[in-house]
Amino acid sequence: MSLTDTSRFISLILRHKPETIGIELDEHGWANVEELIAGIAKQQEFSIEMLEEIVDTDNKQRYSFNEDKTLIRANQGHSIPVDVELTETTPPDVLYHGTGEKYVDSISNKGLIPKSRLYVHLSKDIETAISVGKRHGKPVVYKVDALQMNKNGYKFYLSANGVWLTKEVPVNYLMV
Ligand code: HQG
């Protein structure tokens, strides 16, 4: 497995299914580093050096170690209910959400919902939103009126790796 494939596997473990390798996350989403390495090493060659390289070089900086590197967690993107101690942050006036054309009808009815994840993911620039949208087919980018949402009491969080998160975006704050 390439490091990129292994990084995807780590995403699956740390965001969605730690049970795949028989480990658990704590309430803040932390996995024990030794357990993670031992669990992955049952399926493929794996070491602390490889894990460090993945964390350092990940193109979206998806993972963080704690200070003494005994614990590791994903910075965002979870489907399992963990509290990664996100900081509530005032958003820029406009944020972007990239999606696939196939979801547009449903989004026009229900607005943006987190579906399987804990939050709706928003980007600060259009380019990032386009690449997120491409994961779902022909990309469509919505502009989100974050200024007005924030004024109306919706909370926004900025993850450790720069992804903007909010619980939902009702239709009236969306512009194509
Ligand atoms: C769509 C990647 C129908 C939503 C990215 C999205 C991101 C609706 C899809 C992160 C809907 C869920 C998250 C509604 C929203 N009806 N569809 N009412 N509301 N949707 O993968 O935002 O590489 O769970 O638009 O970079 O695509 O994994 O969310 O298209 O930051 O680190 O439902 O995942 O990061 O898809 O991506 P996802 P996402 P990583």
CSV table of N, CA and C in Angstrom, one decimal, residues 7-162:
chain,number,residue,atom,x,y,z
A,7,SER,N,-2.9,6.6,4.3
A,7,SER,CA,-3.5,7.8,4.8
A,7,SER,C,-5.0,7.7,4.8
A,8,ARG,N,-5.5,7.2,3.6
A,8,ARG,CA,-6.9,7.0,3.5
A,8,ARG,C,-7.5,6.0,4.5
A,9,PHE,N,-6.7,5.0,4.7
A,9,PHE,CA,-7.1,3.9,5.7
A,9,PHE,C,-7.1,4.6,7.1
A,10,ILE,N,-6.1,5.4,7.4
A,10,ILE,CA,-6.1,6.1,8.7
A,10,ILE,C,-7.3,7.0,8.9
A,11,SER,N,-7.7,7.7,7.8
A,11,SER,CA,-8.9,8.5,7.8
A,11,SER,C,-10.1,7.7,8.2
A,12,LEU,N,-10.2,6.6,7.6
A,12,LEU,CA,-11.4,5.7,7.9
A,12,LEU,C,-11.4,5.3,9.3
A,13,ILE,N,-10.2,5.0,9.9
A,13,ILE,CA,-10.1,4.5,11.3
A,13,ILE,C,-10.4,5.7,12.2
A,14,LEU,N,-9.8,6.9,11.9
A,14,LEU,CA,-9.9,8.0,12.9
A,14,LEU,C,-11.1,8.8,12.8
A,15,ARG,N,-11.8,8.7,11.6
A,15,ARG,CA,-13.1,9.5,11.5
A,15,ARG,C,-14.3,8.6,11.6
A,16,HIS,N,-14.2,7.4,11.1
A,16,HIS,CA,-15.5,6.6,10.9
A,16,HIS,C,-15.5,5.3,11.6
A,17,LYS,N,-14.5,4.5,11.4
A,17,LYS,CA,-14.6,3.1,11.9
A,17,LYS,C,-13.3,2.6,12.6
A,18,PRO,N,-13.1,3.1,13.8
A,18,PRO,CA,-11.9,2.6,14.5
A,18,PRO,C,-11.9,1.1,14.7
A,19,GLU,N,-13.2,0.5,14.8
A,19,GLU,CA,-13.3,-0.9,15.0
A,19,GLU,C,-12.7,-1.8,13.9
A,20,THR,N,-12.5,-1.2,12.7
A,20,THR,CA,-11.8,-1.9,11.6
A,20,THR,C,-10.5,-2.6,12.1
A,21,ILE,N,-9.8,-1.9,13.0
A,21,ILE,CA,-8.6,-2.5,13.5
A,21,ILE,C,-8.7,-2.8,15.0
A,22,GLY,N,-9.9,-2.8,15.5
A,22,GLY,CA,-10.1,-3.2,16.8
A,22,GLY,C,-9.7,-2.2,17.9
A,23,ILE,N,-9.7,-0.9,17.5
A,23,ILE,CA,-9.4,0.1,18.6
A,23,ILE,C,-10.6,1.0,18.8
A,24,GLU,N,-10.5,1.8,19.9
A,24,GLU,CA,-11.5,2.8,20.2
A,24,GLU,C,-10.9,4.2,20.2
A,25,LEU,N,-11.8,5.2,20.0
A,25,LEU,CA,-11.3,6.6,20.2
A,25,LEU,C,-11.9,7.1,21.5
A,26,ASP,N,-11.2,8.0,22.1
A,26,ASP,CA,-11.8,8.6,23.3
A,26,ASP,C,-12.8,9.7,23.0
A,27,GLU,N,-13.4,10.3,24.0
A,27,GLU,CA,-14.5,11.3,23.7
A,27,GLU,C,-14.0,12.5,22.8
A,28,HIS,N,-12.7,12.7,22.8
A,28,HIS,CA,-12.2,13.8,22.1
A,28,HIS,C,-11.6,13.4,20.7
A,29,GLY,N,-11.9,12.1,20.4
A,29,GLY,CA,-11.5,11.6,19.1
A,29,GLY,C,-10.0,11.1,19.0
A,30,TRP,N,-9.4,11.0,20.2
A,30,TRP,CA,-8.0,10.6,20.2
A,30,TRP,C,-7.9,9.0,20.2
A,31,ALA,N,-7.0,8.5,19.4
A,31,ALA,CA,-6.6,7.1,19.4
A,31,ALA,C,-5.2,7.0,20.0
A,32,ASN,N,-5.0,5.9,20.7
A,32,ASN,CA,-3.6,5.6,21.2
A,32,ASN,C,-2.7,5.3,20.1
A,33,VAL,N,-1.6,6.0,20.0
A,33,VAL,CA,-0.6,5.8,18.8
A,33,VAL,C,-0.1,4.4,18.7
A,34,GLU,N,0.3,3.8,19.9
A,34,GLU,CA,0.8,2.4,19.8
A,34,GLU,C,-0.3,1.4,19.4
A,35,GLU,N,-1.5,1.6,19.8
A,35,GLU,CA,-2.6,0.7,19.4
A,35,GLU,C,-2.9,0.9,17.9
A,36,LEU,N,-2.8,2.2,17.4
A,36,LEU,CA,-3.1,2.4,16.0
A,36,LEU,C,-2.0,1.7,15.2
A,37,ILE,N,-0.8,1.9,15.5
A,37,ILE,CA,0.3,1.3,14.8
A,37,ILE,C,0.2,-0.2,14.8
A,38,ALA,N,0.0,-0.8,16.0
A,38,ALA,CA,-0.1,-2.3,16.1
A,38,ALA,C,-1.3,-2.8,15.3
A,39,GLY,N,-2.4,-2.0,15.3
A,39,GLY,CA,-3.6,-2.5,14.5
A,39,GLY,C,-3.3,-2.4,13.0
A,40,ILE,N,-2.7,-1.4,12.5
A,40,ILE,CA,-2.4,-1.3,11.1
A,40,ILE,C,-1.3,-2.4,10.7
A,41,ALA,N,-0.4,-2.5,11.6
A,41,ALA,CA,0.8,-3.5,11.3
A,41,ALA,C,0.3,-4.9,11.2
A,42,LYS,N,-0.9,-5.2,11.7
A,42,LYS,CA,-1.4,-6.6,11.5
A,42,LYS,C,-1.8,-6.8,10.0
A,43,GLN,N,-2.1,-5.7,9.3
A,43,GLN,CA,-2.5,-5.8,7.9
A,43,GLN,C,-1.4,-5.5,6.9
A,44,GLN,N,-0.4,-4.7,7.2
A,44,GLN,CA,0.6,-4.3,6.3
A,44,GLN,C,1.8,-3.8,7.1
A,45,GLU,N,3.0,-3.7,6.5
A,45,GLU,CA,4.1,-3.1,7.2
A,45,GLU,C,3.8,-1.7,7.6
A,46,PHE,N,4.1,-1.4,8.9
A,46,PHE,CA,3.8,-0.1,9.4
A,46,PHE,C,4.6,0.3,10.6
A,47,SER,N,5.0,1.5,10.7
A,47,SER,CA,5.9,1.9,11.8
A,47,SER,C,5.6,3.4,12.2
A,48,ILE,N,6.1,3.8,13.3
A,48,ILE,CA,5.9,5.2,13.8
A,48,ILE,C,6.5,6.1,12.8
A,49,GLU,N,7.6,5.8,12.2
A,49,GLU,CA,8.2,6.6,11.2
A,49,GLU,C,7.3,6.9,10.0
A,50,MET,N,6.6,5.8,9.6
A,50,MET,CA,5.7,6.0,8.5
A,50,MET,C,4.5,6.8,8.9
A,51,LEU,N,4.0,6.6,10.1
A,51,LEU,CA,2.9,7.4,10.6
A,51,LEU,C,3.3,8.9,10.7
A,52,GLU,N,4.5,9.2,11.2
A,52,GLU,CA,5.0,10.6,11.3
A,52,GLU,C,5.1,11.2,9.9
A,53,GLU,N,5.5,10.4,8.9
A,53,GLU,CA,5.6,11.0,7.6
A,53,GLU,C,4.2,11.3,7.0
A,54,ILE,N,3.3,10.4,7.3
A,54,ILE,CA,1.9,10.7,6.8
A,54,ILE,C,1.4,12.0,7.5
A,55,VAL,N,1.5,12.1,8.8
A,55,VAL,CA,1.0,13.3,9.5
A,55,VAL,C,1.7,14.5,8.9
A,56,ASP,N,3.0,14.5,8.7
A,56,ASP,CA,3.7,15.7,8.3
A,56,ASP,C,3.4,16.1,6.9
A,57,THR,N,3.2,15.1,6.0
A,57,THR,CA,3.1,15.4,4.6
A,57,THR,C,1.7,15.4,4.0
A,58,ASP,N,0.7,15.0,4.9
A,58,ASP,CA,-0.7,15.0,4.4
A,58,ASP,C,-1.1,16.3,3.7
A,59,ASN,N,-1.6,16.2,2.5
A,59,ASN,CA,-1.9,17.4,1.7
A,59,ASN,C,-2.9,18.3,2.3
A,60,LYS,N,-3.8,17.7,3.2
A,60,LYS,CA,-4.8,18.6,3.9
A,60,LYS,C,-4.5,18.7,5.4
A,61,GLN,N,-3.4,18.2,5.8
A,61,GLN,CA,-3.1,18.3,7.3
A,61,GLN,C,-4.2,17.7,8.1
A,62,ARG,N,-4.6,16.5,7.7
A,62,ARG,CA,-5.8,15.9,8.3
A,62,ARG,C,-5.6,15.4,9.8
A,63,TYR,N,-4.4,15.2,10.2
A,63,TYR,CA,-4.2,14.5,11.5
A,63,TYR,C,-3.3,15.4,12.4
A,64,SER,N,-3.6,15.2,13.7
A,64,SER,CA,-2.7,15.9,14.7
A,64,SER,C,-2.3,14.9,15.8
A,65,PHE,N,-1.0,15.0,16.2
A,65,PHE,CA,-0.6,14.3,17.4
A,65,PHE,C,-0.8,15.2,18.6
A,66,ASN,N,-1.0,14.6,19.8
A,66,ASN,CA,-0.9,15.4,21.0
A,66,ASN,C,0.6,15.7,21.3
A,67,GLU,N,0.8,16.5,22.4
A,67,GLU,CA,2.2,17.0,22.6
A,67,GLU,C,3.2,16.0,22.7
A,68,ASP,N,3.0,14.9,23.4
A,68,ASP,CA,4.1,13.9,23.6
A,68,ASP,C,3.9,12.7,22.5
A,69,LYS,N,3.1,12.9,21.5
A,69,LYS,CA,2.9,12.0,20.5
A,69,LYS,C,2.5,10.6,20.9
A,70,THR,N,1.7,10.5,22.0
A,70,THR,CA,1.2,9.2,22.5
A,70,THR,C,-0.2,9.0,21.9
A,71,LEU,N,-0.8,10.2,21.4
A,71,LEU,CA,-2.2,10.1,20.9
A,71,LEU,C,-2.3,10.8,19.5
A,72,ILE,N,-3.2,10.4,18.7
A,72,ILE,CA,-3.4,11.0,17.4
A,72,ILE,C,-4.9,11.1,17.1
A,73,ARG,N,-5.3,12.1,16.4
A,73,ARG,CA,-6.7,12.2,16.0
A,73,ARG,C,-6.8,12.9,14.6
A,74,ALA,N,-8.0,12.7,14.0
A,74,ALA,CA,-8.3,13.5,12.8
A,74,ALA,C,-8.8,14.9,13.2
A,75,ASN,N,-8.4,15.9,12.4
A,75,ASN,CA,-8.8,17.2,12.8
A,75,ASN,C,-10.2,17.6,12.6
A,76,GLN,N,-10.8,16.9,11.6
A,76,GLN,CA,-12.2,17.1,11.3
A,76,GLN,C,-12.7,16.0,10.4
A,77,GLY,N,-13.9,16.0,10.0
A,77,GLY,CA,-14.5,15.0,9.0
A,77,GLY,C,-15.1,13.8,9.6
A,78,HIS,N,-15.3,13.8,10.9
A,78,HIS,CA,-15.8,12.6,11.6
A,78,HIS,C,-17.3,12.3,11.2
A,79,SER,N,-17.6,11.0,11.2
A,79,SER,CA,-19.0,10.6,11.3
A,79,SER,C,-19.4,10.1,12.7
A,80,ILE,N,-18.4,9.7,13.4
A,80,ILE,CA,-18.8,9.2,14.8
A,80,ILE,C,-18.7,10.4,15.7
A,81,PRO,N,-19.6,10.4,16.7
A,81,PRO,CA,-19.8,11.6,17.6
A,81,PRO,C,-18.7,11.8,18.6
A,82,VAL,N,-17.6,12.5,18.2
A,82,VAL,CA,-16.6,12.9,19.1
A,82,VAL,C,-16.5,14.4,19.1
A,83,ASP,N,-15.9,14.9,20.3
A,83,ASP,CA,-15.8,16.3,20.4
A,83,ASP,C,-14.3,16.7,20.3
A,84,VAL,N,-13.9,17.2,19.1
A,84,VAL,CA,-12.5,17.5,18.9
A,84,VAL,C,-12.1,18.9,19.3
A,85,GLU,N,-13.0,19.4,20.2
A,85,GLU,CA,-12.7,20.7,20.9
A,85,GLU,C,-12.4,21.8,19.8
A,86,LEU,N,-13.4,21.9,18.9
A,86,LEU,CA,-13.3,22.9,17.9
A,86,LEU,C,-13.5,24.3,18.5
A,87,THR,N,-12.8,25.3,17.9
A,87,THR,CA,-12.9,26.7,18.4
A,87,THR,C,-14.0,27.4,17.6
A,88,GLU,N,-15.0,27.9,18.3
A,88,GLU,CA,-16.0,28.7,17.7
A,88,GLU,C,-15.3,30.0,17.2
A,89,THR,N,-15.5,30.3,15.9
A,89,THR,CA,-14.7,31.4,15.3
A,89,THR,C,-15.7,32.3,14.4
A,90,THR,N,-15.5,33.6,14.4
A,90,THR,CA,-16.3,34.4,13.5
A,90,THR,C,-15.8,34.1,12.0
A,91,PRO,N,-16.8,33.8,11.2
A,91,PRO,CA,-16.4,33.4,9.8
A,91,PRO,C,-16.1,34.6,8.9
A,92,PRO,N,-15.5,34.5,7.8
A,92,PRO,CA,-15.4,35.6,6.8
A,92,PRO,C,-16.9,35.8,6.3
A,93,ASP,N,-17.1,36.9,5.7
A,93,ASP,CA,-18.5,37.3,5.3
A,93,ASP,C,-19.1,36.2,4.4
A,94,VAL,N,-18.3,35.7,3.5
A,94,VAL,CA,-18.7,34.7,2.5
A,94,VAL,C,-17.9,33.4,2.6
A,95,LEU,N,-18.5,32.2,2.6
A,95,LEU,CA,-17.8,31.0,2.6
A,95,LEU,C,-18.4,30.2,1.4
A,96,TYR,N,-17.7,29.1,1.0
A,96,TYR,CA,-18.2,28.4,-0.2
A,96,TYR,C,-18.4,26.9,0.1
A,97,HIS,N,-19.3,26.3,-0.6
A,97,HIS,CA,-19.5,24.9,-0.4
A,97,HIS,C,-19.6,24.2,-1.8
A,98,GLY,N,-18.7,23.3,-2.0
A,98,GLY,CA,-18.7,22.6,-3.3
A,98,GLY,C,-19.4,21.3,-3.2
A,99,THR,N,-20.3,21.0,-4.2
A,99,THR,CA,-21.0,19.8,-4.1
A,99,THR,C,-21.2,19.2,-5.6
A,100,GLY,N,-21.9,18.1,-5.7
A,100,GLY,CA,-22.2,17.6,-7.1
A,100,GLY,C,-23.5,18.0,-7.6
A,101,GLU,N,-23.6,18.2,-8.9
A,101,GLU,CA,-24.8,18.6,-9.6
A,101,GLU,C,-26.0,17.8,-9.1
A,102,LYS,N,-25.8,16.5,-8.9
A,102,LYS,CA,-26.9,15.5,-8.6
A,102,LYS,C,-27.5,15.9,-7.3
A,103,TYR,N,-26.9,16.7,-6.4
A,103,TYR,CA,-27.5,17.0,-5.1
A,103,TYR,C,-28.3,18.3,-5.1
A,104,VAL,N,-28.2,19.1,-6.2
A,104,VAL,CA,-28.7,20.4,-6.2
A,104,VAL,C,-30.2,20.5,-5.9
A,105,ASP,N,-31.0,19.6,-6.5
A,105,ASP,CA,-32.5,19.6,-6.2
A,105,ASP,C,-32.8,19.4,-4.7
A,106,SER,N,-32.1,18.5,-4.1
A,106,SER,CA,-32.3,18.2,-2.7
A,106,SER,C,-31.9,19.4,-1.9
A,107,ILE,N,-30.7,20.0,-2.2
A,107,ILE,CA,-30.2,21.1,-1.5
A,107,ILE,C,-31.1,22.3,-1.6
A,108,SER,N,-31.7,22.5,-2.8
A,108,SER,CA,-32.7,23.6,-2.9
A,108,SER,C,-33.9,23.4,-2.0
A,109,ASN,N,-34.2,22.2,-1.6
A,109,ASN,CA,-35.3,22.0,-0.7
A,109,ASN,C,-34.9,22.1,0.8
A,110,LYS,N,-33.8,21.4,1.1
A,110,LYS,CA,-33.5,21.2,2.5
A,110,LYS,C,-32.3,22.1,3.0
A,111,GLY,N,-31.6,22.8,2.1
A,111,GLY,CA,-30.4,23.5,2.4
A,111,GLY,C,-29.3,22.5,2.6
A,112,LEU,N,-28.2,22.9,3.1
A,112,LEU,CA,-27.0,22.0,3.3
A,112,LEU,C,-27.2,21.3,4.7
A,113,ILE,N,-27.1,20.0,4.7
A,113,ILE,CA,-27.1,19.2,5.9
A,113,ILE,C,-25.9,18.3,6.0
A,114,PRO,N,-25.5,17.9,7.2
A,114,PRO,CA,-24.2,17.2,7.3
A,114,PRO,C,-24.2,15.8,6.8
A,115,LYS,N,-25.4,15.2,6.5
A,115,LYS,CA,-25.6,13.9,6.1
A,115,LYS,C,-24.8,12.9,7.0
A,116,SER,N,-23.8,12.2,6.6
A,116,SER,CA,-23.2,11.2,7.5
A,116,SER,C,-22.2,11.8,8.4
A,117,ARG,N,-21.8,13.1,8.2
A,117,ARG,CA,-20.8,13.7,9.0
A,117,ARG,C,-21.4,14.5,10.1
A,118,LEU,N,-20.6,15.0,11.0
A,118,LEU,CA,-21.1,15.8,12.2
A,118,LEU,C,-21.4,17.2,11.7
A,119,TYR,N,-20.7,17.8,10.7
A,119,TYR,CA,-20.9,19.1,10.3
A,119,TYR,C,-20.9,19.3,8.8
A,120,VAL,N,-21.5,20.4,8.3
A,120,VAL,CA,-21.4,20.8,6.9
A,120,VAL,C,-20.0,21.4,6.8
A,121,HIS,N,-19.3,21.0,5.7
A,121,HIS,CA,-17.9,21.5,5.5
A,121,HIS,C,-17.9,22.7,4.5
A,122,LEU,N,-17.3,23.8,4.9
A,122,LEU,CA,-17.3,24.9,4.0
A,122,LEU,C,-15.8,25.4,3.8
A,123,SER,N,-15.6,26.0,2.6
A,123,SER,CA,-14.2,26.4,2.3
A,123,SER,C,-14.2,27.9,2.2
A,124,LYS,N,-13.0,28.5,2.4
A,124,LYS,CA,-12.8,29.9,2.3
A,124,LYS,C,-12.6,30.4,0.9
A,125,ASP,N,-12.2,29.5,0.0
A,125,ASP,CA,-12.0,29.9,-1.4
A,125,ASP,C,-12.8,29.0,-2.4
A,126,ILE,N,-13.1,29.6,-3.6
A,126,ILE,CA,-13.8,28.9,-4.6
A,126,ILE,C,-13.0,27.6,-5.1
A,127,GLU,N,-11.7,27.8,-5.3
A,127,GLU,CA,-10.9,26.7,-5.8
A,127,GLU,C,-11.0,25.4,-5.0
A,128,THR,N,-10.9,25.6,-3.7
A,128,THR,CA,-11.1,24.5,-2.8
A,128,THR,C,-12.4,23.9,-2.9
A,129,ALA,N,-13.5,24.7,-3.0
A,129,ALA,CA,-14.8,24.2,-3.1
A,129,ALA,C,-15.0,23.4,-4.4
A,130,ILE,N,-14.4,23.9,-5.4
A,130,ILE,CA,-14.6,23.2,-6.7
A,130,ILE,C,-13.9,21.8,-6.6
A,131,SER,N,-12.8,21.7,-5.9
A,131,SER,CA,-12.2,20.3,-5.8
A,131,SER,C,-12.9,19.4,-4.9
A,132,VAL,N,-13.5,20.0,-3.8
A,132,VAL,CA,-14.4,19.2,-3.0
A,132,VAL,C,-15.6,18.7,-3.8
A,133,GLY,N,-16.2,19.6,-4.6
A,133,GLY,CA,-17.4,19.3,-5.3
A,133,GLY,C,-17.1,18.2,-6.4
A,134,LYS,N,-15.9,18.2,-6.9
A,134,LYS,CA,-15.6,17.2,-8.0
A,134,LYS,C,-15.6,15.8,-7.5
A,135,ARG,N,-15.5,15.6,-6.2
A,135,ARG,CA,-15.5,14.3,-5.6
A,135,ARG,C,-16.9,13.7,-5.8
A,136,HIS,N,-17.9,14.5,-6.1
A,136,HIS,CA,-19.3,14.1,-6.2
A,136,HIS,C,-19.8,14.2,-7.7
A,137,GLY,N,-18.9,14.3,-8.7
A,137,GLY,CA,-19.4,14.4,-10.0
A,137,GLY,C,-19.2,15.8,-10.5
A,138,LYS,N,-20.1,16.3,-11.4
A,138,LYS,CA,-19.9,17.6,-11.9
A,138,LYS,C,-20.1,18.6,-10.8
A,139,PRO,N,-19.0,19.5,-10.6
A,139,PRO,CA,-19.1,20.3,-9.4
A,139,PRO,C,-20.0,21.6,-9.5
A,140,VAL,N,-20.7,21.9,-8.4
A,140,VAL,CA,-21.5,23.1,-8.3
A,140,VAL,C,-21.0,23.8,-7.0
A,141,VAL,N,-20.8,25.1,-7.1
A,141,VAL,CA,-20.3,25.8,-5.9
A,141,VAL,C,-21.4,26.7,-5.4
A,142,TYR,N,-21.7,26.6,-4.1
A,142,TYR,CA,-22.7,27.6,-3.5
A,142,TYR,C,-21.9,28.6,-2.7
A,143,LYS,N,-22.4,29.8,-2.8
A,143,LYS,CA,-21.9,30.9,-1.9
A,143,LYS,C,-22.7,30.9,-0.6
A,144,VAL,N,-22.1,30.9,0.5
A,144,VAL,CA,-22.9,30.9,1.8
A,144,VAL,C,-22.7,32.3,2.5
A,145,ASP,N,-23.9,32.8,2.8
A,145,ASP,CA,-23.9,34.2,3.5
A,145,ASP,C,-23.6,34.0,4.9
A,146,ALA,N,-22.3,33.8,5.2
A,146,ALA,CA,-21.9,33.5,6.6
A,146,ALA,C,-22.1,34.7,7.5
A,147,LEU,N,-21.9,35.8,6.9
A,147,LEU,CA,-22.1,37.1,7.7
A,147,LEU,C,-23.5,37.1,8.4
A,148,GLN,N,-24.5,36.9,7.5
A,148,GLN,CA,-25.9,36.9,8.0
A,148,GLN,C,-26.2,35.7,8.9
A,149,MET,N,-25.7,34.6,8.6
A,149,MET,CA,-25.9,33.4,9.4
A,149,MET,C,-25.3,33.7,10.8
A,150,ASN,N,-24.1,34.2,10.8
A,150,ASN,CA,-23.5,34.5,12.1
A,150,ASN,C,-24.3,35.6,12.9
A,151,LYS,N,-24.8,36.6,12.2
A,151,LYS,CA,-25.6,37.6,12.9
A,151,LYS,C,-26.9,37.0,13.5
A,152,ASN,N,-27.4,35.9,12.8
A,152,ASN,CA,-28.6,35.3,13.2
A,152,ASN,C,-28.3,34.2,14.2
A,153,GLY,N,-27.1,34.1,14.7
A,153,GLY,CA,-26.8,33.1,15.8
A,153,GLY,C,-26.3,31.8,15.4
A,154,TYR,N,-26.1,31.5,14.1
A,154,TYR,CA,-25.5,30.2,13.8
A,154,TYR,C,-24.0,30.2,14.1
A,155,LYS,N,-23.6,29.1,14.7
A,155,LYS,CA,-22.2,29.0,15.1
A,155,LYS,C,-21.3,28.4,14.0
A,156,PHE,N,-20.1,29.0,13.9
A,156,PHE,CA,-19.1,28.5,13.0
A,156,PHE,C,-17.8,28.0,13.7
A,157,TYR,N,-17.2,27.0,13.2
A,157,TYR,CA,-15.9,26.5,13.8
A,157,TYR,C,-14.9,26.4,12.8
A,158,LEU,N,-13.6,26.7,13.2
A,158,LEU,CA,-12.5,26.5,12.2
A,158,LEU,C,-11.7,25.3,12.8
A,159,SER,N,-11.5,24.3,12.0
A,159,SER,CA,-10.8,23.1,12.4
A,159,SER,C,-9.3,23.4,12.4
A,160,ALA,N,-8.5,22.6,13.1
A,160,ALA,CA,-7.1,22.8,13.2
A,160,ALA,C,-6.4,22.8,11.8
A,161,ASN,N,-7.1,22.2,10.8
A,161,ASN,CA,-6.5,22.2,9.4
A,161,ASN,C,-7.3,23.2,8.5
A,162,GLY,N,-8.0,24.2,9.0
A,162,GLY,CA,-8.5,25.3,8.2
A,162,GLY,C,-9.8,25.0,7.5
